[in-house]
């Protein structure tokens, strides 16, 4: 599964899952297995609509552009080729090949980014013109990167080091490196932007601390401690639509939700006990070791969810469904859990509904699951009443970057350059044919 949206589950033993990803605004969920894939709408809690399914097998990367009919996928049989489809019409728009295995794909209304282990390709999404190739990037075997969904502030982040948690912030619109953020002592494991691209959250391979930085300044705003006793593998990070909350899931049974609360502005007095203790810690920080004082200022989880099992990969997201805040967790055994989140008191989230995304027979090794179908749990009203418990850039030899689409219909500029844009109707997102002549990596073929 992917951090902001999705990440591969291909390596999970005994499972047929290939990928799972939420789209950019968490209104749909894409799932792939070795026998096909499905797209689900996430507009209601108790009903999960399958809006599209296909027998295309062995997909390990799948991304949908918001609520449009544009989907991008990569298959294990051809891991160097990316296919782009208009799924409602059942037509392939184009396929694009690269010199090595594709590890990650990100897209917004302005850019499409393809991440290989040691290079990144930035395309103009409306005609797939290759705008920039970042070569000799630090080794990134997991294909970790994040692209902001705000096309006006189209920022890209990726690891700046293979040994420490250094973040490169890149402007995908102006095609320039903005800055480098020294985020963690150990290599990065997860990255995600908030909706407005003003904040960036990160976690390292240790998985004990999650940090939030201002964008584009790179200043550290928040630091949350997920745990101290053991290292964990953070599988996904996701901000709430309003940017006030951040959720994190891992290979443990606990999903954490953190609240991004600003401190009281300087010059204003706050007579609460928390404020008083914070002032004591602040005054003492100059006399005690940095590591200790830093831990004192770290916040614990505002709300939590305890899954039935641990050790399996999952992705999480925060979304507004039926006008209420929800936490969604898709797990590697083919289930989607929807939890109610109390935005005032936090505490343990209560399960609102759970869905089985594929038939039990579709999975290998799922005999131990307790879920046999949809299950209704307490309402949100009942829940709320409960007590709170610097890279080297170059272009590929032999590839021409100054050509655009040579035939076919091009998506109107206003659908990408001016927002917000509703792409729910397929007529608002007409099919296009992207063509590219050239030799070298990153060449396309039109259908």
CSV table of N, CA and C in Angstrom, one decimal, residues 73-157:
chain,number,residue,atom,x,y,z
A,73,UNK,N,-2.0,2.3,-14.1
A,73,UNK,CA,-1.7,1.0,-13.5
A,73,UNK,C,-0.3,0.5,-14.0
A,74,UNK,N,0.3,-0.3,-13.2
A,74,UNK,CA,1.5,-1.0,-13.5
A,74,UNK,C,1.4,-2.5,-13.1
A,75,UNK,N,1.7,-3.4,-14.0
A,75,UNK,CA,1.6,-4.8,-13.8
A,75,UNK,C,2.9,-5.5,-13.6
A,76,UNK,N,2.8,-6.6,-12.8
A,76,UNK,CA,4.1,-7.3,-12.5
A,76,UNK,C,4.7,-8.0,-13.7
A,77,UNK,N,3.9,-8.3,-14.7
A,77,UNK,CA,4.4,-8.9,-15.9
A,77,UNK,C,5.2,-8.0,-16.7
A,78,UNK,N,4.9,-6.7,-16.6
A,78,UNK,CA,5.7,-5.7,-17.4
A,78,UNK,C,6.0,-4.5,-16.4
A,79,UNK,N,6.9,-4.7,-15.5
A,79,UNK,CA,7.0,-3.7,-14.4
A,79,UNK,C,7.7,-2.4,-14.8
A,80,UNK,N,8.2,-2.4,-16.1
A,80,UNK,CA,8.8,-1.1,-16.6
A,80,UNK,C,7.8,-0.3,-17.4
A,81,UNK,N,6.6,-0.7,-17.5
A,81,UNK,CA,5.6,0.0,-18.4
A,81,UNK,C,4.4,0.4,-17.5
A,82,UNK,N,4.0,1.7,-17.7
A,82,UNK,CA,2.8,2.3,-17.1
A,82,UNK,C,1.7,2.4,-18.1
A,83,UNK,N,0.5,1.9,-17.8
A,83,UNK,CA,-0.6,2.0,-18.7
A,83,UNK,C,-1.6,3.0,-18.1
A,84,UNK,N,-2.2,3.8,-19.0
A,84,UNK,CA,-3.2,4.8,-18.6
A,84,UNK,C,-4.5,4.5,-19.4
A,85,UNK,N,-5.6,4.4,-18.6
A,85,UNK,CA,-6.9,4.0,-19.2
A,85,UNK,C,-8.0,5.0,-18.8
A,86,UNK,N,-9.0,5.0,-19.7
A,86,UNK,CA,-10.3,5.7,-19.4
A,86,UNK,C,-11.2,4.5,-19.1
A,87,UNK,N,-11.4,4.2,-17.8
A,87,UNK,CA,-12.0,3.0,-17.5
A,87,UNK,C,-13.5,2.9,-17.8
A,88,UNK,N,-14.2,4.1,-17.9
A,88,UNK,CA,-15.6,4.1,-18.2
A,88,UNK,C,-15.8,3.7,-19.7
A,89,UNK,N,-14.9,4.1,-20.5
A,89,UNK,CA,-15.0,3.8,-21.9
A,89,UNK,C,-14.3,2.5,-22.3
A,90,UNK,N,-13.5,2.0,-21.3
A,90,UNK,CA,-12.8,0.7,-21.5
A,90,UNK,C,-11.7,0.8,-22.6
A,91,UNK,N,-11.1,2.0,-22.7
A,91,UNK,CA,-10.0,2.2,-23.7
A,91,UNK,C,-8.7,2.6,-23.0
A,92,UNK,N,-7.6,2.2,-23.6
A,92,UNK,CA,-6.3,2.6,-23.2
A,92,UNK,C,-6.0,3.9,-23.8
A,93,UNK,N,-5.5,4.9,-23.0
A,93,UNK,CA,-5.1,6.2,-23.6
A,93,UNK,C,-3.7,6.0,-24.1
A,94,UNK,N,-2.8,5.5,-23.3
A,94,UNK,CA,-1.4,5.3,-23.8
A,94,UNK,C,-0.7,4.4,-22.8
A,95,UNK,N,0.5,3.9,-23.2
A,95,UNK,CA,1.4,3.2,-22.3
A,95,UNK,C,2.7,3.8,-22.4
A,96,UNK,N,3.5,3.8,-21.3
A,96,UNK,CA,4.8,4.6,-21.3
A,96,UNK,C,5.8,3.7,-20.6
A,97,UNK,N,6.9,3.5,-21.3
A,97,UNK,CA,8.0,2.6,-20.8
A,97,UNK,C,9.2,3.3,-20.2
A,98,UNK,N,9.8,2.7,-19.2
A,98,UNK,CA,11.0,3.3,-18.5
A,98,UNK,C,12.1,2.3,-18.5
A,99,UNK,N,13.3,2.8,-18.2
A,99,UNK,CA,14.5,1.9,-18.2
A,99,UNK,C,14.6,0.9,-17.1
A,100,UNK,N,13.7,1.0,-16.0
A,100,UNK,CA,13.8,0.1,-14.9
A,100,UNK,C,12.4,-0.1,-14.3
A,101,UNK,N,12.3,-0.9,-13.3
A,101,UNK,CA,11.1,-1.2,-12.7
A,101,UNK,C,10.5,0.0,-12.0
A,102,UNK,N,9.2,0.2,-12.3
A,102,UNK,CA,8.4,1.4,-11.7
A,102,UNK,C,8.1,1.0,-10.3
A,103,UNK,N,8.4,1.9,-9.3
A,103,UNK,CA,8.2,1.7,-7.9
A,103,UNK,C,7.1,2.5,-7.3
A,104,UNK,N,6.8,3.6,-8.0
A,104,UNK,CA,5.7,4.5,-7.5
A,104,UNK,C,5.2,5.4,-8.6
A,105,UNK,N,3.9,5.8,-8.5
A,105,UNK,CA,3.3,6.7,-9.4
A,105,UNK,C,2.4,7.6,-8.6
A,106,UNK,N,2.6,9.0,-8.9
A,106,UNK,CA,1.8,10.0,-8.2
A,106,UNK,C,1.2,10.9,-9.2
A,107,UNK,N,0.0,11.4,-9.0
A,107,UNK,CA,-0.6,12.4,-10.0
A,107,UNK,C,-1.5,13.3,-9.3
A,108,UNK,N,-1.5,14.6,-9.9
A,108,UNK,CA,-2.5,15.5,-9.6
A,108,UNK,C,-3.0,16.1,-10.9
A,109,UNK,N,-3.8,17.2,-10.9
A,109,UNK,CA,-4.4,17.7,-12.1
A,109,UNK,C,-3.3,18.4,-13.1
A,110,UNK,N,-2.1,18.6,-12.6
A,110,UNK,CA,-1.1,19.2,-13.3
A,110,UNK,C,0.1,18.3,-13.7
A,111,UNK,N,0.4,17.4,-12.9
A,111,UNK,CA,1.6,16.6,-13.1
A,111,UNK,C,1.4,15.1,-12.9
A,112,UNK,N,2.2,14.3,-13.5
A,112,UNK,CA,2.2,12.8,-13.3
A,112,UNK,C,3.7,12.5,-13.0
A,113,UNK,N,4.0,11.9,-11.9
A,113,UNK,CA,5.3,11.6,-11.5
A,113,UNK,C,5.5,10.1,-11.4
A,114,UNK,N,6.6,9.6,-12.0
A,114,UNK,CA,7.0,8.2,-11.9
A,114,UNK,C,8.3,8.0,-11.2
A,115,UNK,N,8.3,7.2,-10.2
A,115,UNK,CA,9.5,7.0,-9.4
A,115,UNK,C,10.1,5.6,-9.6
A,116,UNK,N,11.4,5.6,-10.1
A,116,UNK,CA,12.2,4.4,-10.1
A,116,UNK,C,13.2,4.4,-9.0
A,117,UNK,N,14.0,3.4,-8.9
A,117,UNK,CA,14.8,3.3,-7.7
A,117,UNK,C,15.9,4.4,-7.6
A,118,UNK,N,16.4,4.9,-8.8
A,118,UNK,CA,17.4,5.9,-8.7
A,118,UNK,C,17.1,7.1,-9.7
A,119,UNK,N,15.8,7.3,-10.1
A,119,UNK,CA,15.5,8.4,-10.9
A,119,UNK,C,14.0,8.6,-10.8
A,120,UNK,N,13.6,9.9,-11.2
A,120,UNK,CA,12.2,10.3,-11.1
A,120,UNK,C,11.9,11.0,-12.4
A,121,UNK,N,10.7,10.8,-13.0
A,121,UNK,CA,10.2,11.4,-14.2
A,121,UNK,C,9.0,12.2,-13.9
A,122,UNK,N,9.0,13.5,-14.4
A,122,UNK,CA,7.9,14.4,-14.1
A,122,UNK,C,7.3,14.7,-15.5
A,123,UNK,N,6.0,14.4,-15.6
A,123,UNK,CA,5.3,14.6,-16.9
A,123,UNK,C,4.2,15.7,-16.7
A,124,UNK,N,3.9,16.4,-17.8
A,124,UNK,CA,2.7,17.2,-17.9
A,124,UNK,C,1.5,16.3,-18.1
A,125,UNK,N,0.6,16.2,-17.2
A,125,UNK,CA,-0.4,15.2,-17.3
A,125,UNK,C,-1.3,15.3,-18.5
A,126,UNK,N,-1.6,16.5,-19.0
A,126,UNK,CA,-2.6,16.7,-20.0
A,126,UNK,C,-2.1,16.2,-21.4
A,127,UNK,N,-0.8,16.1,-21.6
A,127,UNK,CA,-0.3,15.6,-22.9
A,127,UNK,C,0.9,14.6,-22.7
A,128,UNK,N,1.2,14.3,-21.4
A,128,UNK,CA,2.3,13.4,-21.1
A,128,UNK,C,3.7,13.8,-21.6
A,129,UNK,N,3.8,15.1,-21.9
A,129,UNK,CA,5.2,15.6,-22.2
A,129,UNK,C,6.1,15.4,-21.1
A,130,UNK,N,7.3,14.9,-21.3
A,130,UNK,CA,8.3,14.7,-20.2
A,130,UNK,C,8.9,16.1,-19.9
A,131,UNK,N,8.6,16.6,-18.8
A,131,UNK,CA,9.2,17.9,-18.4
A,131,UNK,C,10.5,17.9,-17.8
A,132,UNK,N,10.8,16.9,-17.0
A,132,UNK,CA,12.0,16.8,-16.2
A,132,UNK,C,12.3,15.4,-15.8
A,133,UNK,N,13.6,15.0,-15.9
A,133,UNK,CA,14.1,13.7,-15.4
A,133,UNK,C,15.1,14.0,-14.3
A,134,UNK,N,14.9,13.5,-13.1
A,134,UNK,CA,15.8,13.6,-12.0
A,134,UNK,C,16.6,12.3,-12.0
A,135,UNK,N,17.9,12.4,-12.4
A,135,UNK,CA,18.7,11.2,-12.4
A,135,UNK,C,19.6,11.2,-11.2
A,136,UNK,N,20.1,10.0,-10.9
A,136,UNK,CA,21.1,9.8,-9.8
A,136,UNK,C,20.5,10.3,-8.5
A,137,UNK,N,19.2,10.1,-8.3
A,137,UNK,CA,18.7,10.3,-7.0
A,137,UNK,C,19.1,9.2,-6.0
A,138,UNK,N,19.2,9.5,-4.7
A,138,UNK,CA,19.6,8.5,-3.8
A,138,UNK,C,18.8,7.2,-3.9
A,139,UNK,N,19.4,6.1,-3.6
A,139,UNK,CA,18.7,4.8,-3.8
A,139,UNK,C,17.4,4.8,-3.0
A,140,UNK,N,16.3,4.5,-3.6
A,140,UNK,CA,15.0,4.5,-3.1
A,140,UNK,C,14.2,3.3,-3.5
A,141,UNK,N,14.6,2.1,-2.9
A,141,UNK,CA,14.0,0.8,-3.3
A,141,UNK,C,12.6,0.7,-3.1
A,142,UNK,N,12.0,1.5,-2.2
A,142,UNK,CA,10.5,1.4,-2.0
A,142,UNK,C,9.7,2.3,-2.9
A,143,UNK,N,10.4,3.2,-3.6
A,143,UNK,CA,9.7,4.2,-4.5
A,143,UNK,C,9.0,5.2,-3.7
A,144,UNK,N,9.5,5.6,-2.5
A,144,UNK,CA,8.8,6.5,-1.7
A,144,UNK,C,8.9,7.9,-2.3
A,145,UNK,N,7.8,8.6,-2.4
A,145,UNK,CA,7.7,9.9,-2.8
A,145,UNK,C,6.3,10.4,-2.5
A,146,UNK,N,6.1,11.7,-2.6
A,146,UNK,CA,4.7,12.3,-2.3
A,146,UNK,C,4.6,13.5,-3.3
A,147,UNK,N,3.4,13.6,-3.8
A,147,UNK,CA,3.0,14.7,-4.7
A,147,UNK,C,1.8,15.4,-4.1
A,148,UNK,N,1.9,16.7,-3.9
A,148,UNK,CA,0.7,17.4,-3.4
A,148,UNK,C,-0.4,17.4,-4.4
A,149,UNK,N,-1.7,17.3,-3.8
A,149,UNK,CA,-2.8,17.2,-4.7
A,149,UNK,C,-3.3,18.6,-5.2
A,150,UNK,N,-2.7,19.7,-4.6
A,150,UNK,CA,-3.0,21.0,-4.9
A,150,UNK,C,-2.2,21.4,-6.2
A,151,UNK,N,-2.8,21.5,-7.3
A,151,UNK,CA,-2.0,21.7,-8.5
A,151,UNK,C,-1.4,23.1,-8.6
A,152,UNK,N,-1.9,24.1,-7.8
A,152,UNK,CA,-1.3,25.4,-7.8
A,152,UNK,C,0.0,25.4,-7.1
A,153,UNK,N,0.0,24.6,-6.0
A,153,UNK,CA,1.3,24.4,-5.2
A,153,UNK,C,1.7,23.0,-5.4
A,154,UNK,N,2.2,22.6,-6.6
A,154,UNK,CA,2.5,21.3,-7.0
A,154,UNK,C,3.9,20.9,-6.5
A,155,UNK,N,3.9,20.4,-5.2
A,155,UNK,CA,5.2,20.1,-4.7
A,155,UNK,C,5.4,18.6,-4.7
A,156,UNK,N,6.7,18.2,-4.9
A,156,UNK,CA,7.1,16.8,-4.9
A,156,UNK,C,8.1,16.6,-3.8
A,157,UNK,N,8.0,15.6,-3.0
A,157,UNK,CA,9.1,15.2,-2.1
A,157,UNK,C,9.6,13.8,-2.3
